[in-house]
Amino acid sequence: MIALASGLRIYLACGTTDMRKGMTGLAMLVQQGLAADPFDGAVFAFRGRRAGLIKLLWHDGIGLCMLTKRLEQGQFVWPSATSTGRIALSAPQLTALLDGCEWRAPVPVRRPELAG
């Protein structure tokens, strides 16, 4: 388990990304496609067309890091393209995403109305 720092900024690149890209290609995509700085410590998440693979890119202050995760079953839930091309996530939402769960609107637990 990777511990997430408090105040960590996390962004999803909306739409699909060519998963053949490595760290340099994804960093270029962050700069040119998302108009952001890939070296400012934020985490950027990308998903391919098949939806079972994601890549996370971040700069840890020393160098560029990339984490790749492939689900054995199912698909990663991903938003459609937006005007900015990215949306912000919280650390718990990223954890749910990496677990392959629904991160956008978790299903509310139905609360009983009567005790008896």
Short mmCIF file of C-alpha atoms in Angstrom, two decimals:
data_model
loop_
_atom_site.label_atom_id
_atom_site.label_comp_id
_atom_site.label_asym_id
_atom_site.label_seq_id
_atom_site.Cartn_x
_atom_site.Cartn_y
_atom_site.Cartn_z
CA MET A 1 0.00 0.00 0.00
CA ILE A 2 1.32 3.41 -0.95
CA ALA A 3 0.59 6.08 1.66
CA LEU A 4 -0.86 9.27 0.20
CA ALA A 5 0.40 12.55 1.61
CA SER A 6 -2.18 14.93 3.01
CA GLY A 7 -2.95 17.75 0.62
CA LEU A 8 -1.92 15.66 -2.38
CA ARG A 9 -3.52 16.91 -5.59
CA ILE A 10 -4.87 14.16 -7.82
CA TYR A 11 -6.19 14.61 -11.35
CA LEU A 12 -7.81 12.20 -13.81
CA ALA A 13 -7.13 12.80 -17.48
CA CYS A 14 -10.65 12.47 -18.90
CA GLY A 15 -11.26 10.30 -21.93
CA THR A 16 -8.84 7.62 -23.08
CA THR A 17 -5.05 7.70 -23.41
CA ASP A 18 -2.66 5.68 -25.54
CA MET A 19 -1.29 3.23 -22.96
CA ARG A 20 1.86 2.65 -25.04
CA LYS A 21 3.13 5.97 -23.67
CA GLY A 22 5.78 5.86 -20.98
CA MET A 23 6.73 8.45 -18.37
CA THR A 24 8.05 10.97 -20.87
CA GLY A 25 5.05 10.66 -23.19
CA LEU A 26 2.59 11.03 -20.32
CA ALA A 27 4.51 14.03 -18.93
CA MET A 28 4.27 15.66 -22.36
CA LEU A 29 0.54 14.92 -22.40
CA VAL A 30 0.17 16.62 -18.99
CA GLN A 31 2.03 19.71 -20.26
CA GLN A 32 0.40 20.01 -23.66
CA GLY A 33 -2.98 18.32 -23.32
CA LEU A 34 -3.89 19.24 -19.73
CA ALA A 35 -1.95 22.53 -19.54
CA ALA A 36 -0.42 21.53 -16.20
CA ASP A 37 3.08 21.08 -14.78
CA PRO A 38 3.94 17.37 -14.43
CA PHE A 39 6.76 18.24 -11.99
CA ASP A 40 4.73 20.08 -9.34
CA GLY A 41 4.03 17.00 -7.19
CA ALA A 42 0.46 16.31 -8.33
CA VAL A 43 -0.63 12.81 -9.33
CA PHE A 44 -2.06 12.40 -12.84
CA ALA A 45 -4.08 9.29 -13.71
CA PHE A 46 -4.62 7.96 -17.22
CA ARG A 47 -6.82 5.14 -18.54
CA GLY A 48 -6.63 3.28 -21.82
CA ARG A 49 -9.38 2.35 -24.25
CA ARG A 50 -9.88 -1.16 -22.83
CA ALA A 51 -10.52 0.31 -19.36
CA GLY A 52 -8.73 -2.43 -17.42
CA LEU A 53 -5.41 -0.57 -17.15
CA ILE A 54 -4.49 2.74 -15.54
CA LYS A 55 -1.20 4.58 -15.15
CA LEU A 56 -0.42 7.12 -12.45
CA LEU A 57 2.31 9.70 -13.02
CA TRP A 58 3.84 11.97 -10.38
CA HIS A 59 7.07 13.71 -9.52
CA ASP A 60 8.19 12.93 -5.97
CA GLY A 61 10.73 15.77 -5.74
CA ILE A 62 13.61 13.55 -6.85
CA GLY A 63 12.36 12.04 -10.09
CA LEU A 64 9.39 11.10 -12.20
CA CYS A 65 7.47 8.01 -11.02
CA MET A 66 4.90 5.85 -12.77
CA LEU A 67 2.59 3.24 -11.27
CA THR A 68 0.66 0.88 -13.53
CA LYS A 69 -2.30 -1.20 -12.39
CA ARG A 70 -4.23 -3.77 -14.41
CA LEU A 71 -7.47 -5.24 -13.10
CA GLU A 72 -7.87 -8.98 -13.45
CA GLN A 73 -11.63 -8.55 -13.81
CA GLY A 74 -13.82 -5.55 -14.52
CA GLN A 75 -13.00 -2.05 -15.64
CA PHE A 76 -11.91 1.20 -14.06
CA VAL A 77 -14.76 3.73 -13.85
CA TRP A 78 -13.76 6.83 -15.81
CA PRO A 79 -15.40 10.16 -16.70
CA SER A 80 -16.02 11.37 -20.23
CA ALA A 81 -14.03 14.27 -21.63
CA THR A 82 -14.58 17.67 -19.99
CA SER A 83 -13.70 21.16 -21.17
CA THR A 84 -10.47 21.18 -19.11
CA GLY A 85 -9.64 17.57 -19.90
CA ARG A 86 -9.12 16.71 -16.23
CA ILE A 87 -11.02 16.46 -12.97
CA ALA A 88 -9.74 16.58 -9.40
CA LEU A 89 -10.04 13.65 -6.99
CA SER A 90 -9.55 13.31 -3.25
CA ALA A 91 -7.19 10.73 -1.73
CA PRO A 92 -10.11 8.45 -0.65
CA GLN A 93 -11.54 8.62 -4.18
CA LEU A 94 -8.15 7.59 -5.62
CA THR A 95 -8.01 4.68 -3.17
CA ALA A 96 -11.48 3.55 -4.26
CA LEU A 97 -10.45 3.89 -7.91
CA LEU A 98 -7.32 1.78 -7.40
CA ASP A 99 -9.46 -0.85 -5.65
CA GLY A 100 -11.65 -1.01 -8.76
CA CYS A 101 -14.65 0.44 -6.93
CA GLU A 102 -17.10 3.18 -7.83
CA TRP A 103 -15.47 6.43 -6.70
CA ARG A 104 -17.85 9.06 -8.13
CA ALA A 105 -20.96 8.51 -6.03
CA PRO A 106 -20.73 5.63 -3.59
CA VAL A 107 -24.00 3.81 -3.04
CA PRO A 108 -25.54 5.14 0.19
CA VAL A 109 -26.21 2.59 2.86
CA ARG A 110 -29.93 2.30 3.40
CA ARG A 111 -30.75 3.31 6.92
CA PRO A 112 -33.69 1.55 8.62
CA GLU A 113 -36.61 3.78 9.53
CA LEU A 114 -37.97 1.66 12.39
CA ALA A 115 -36.14 -0.21 15.10
CA GLY A 116 -38.74 -2.96 15.37
#
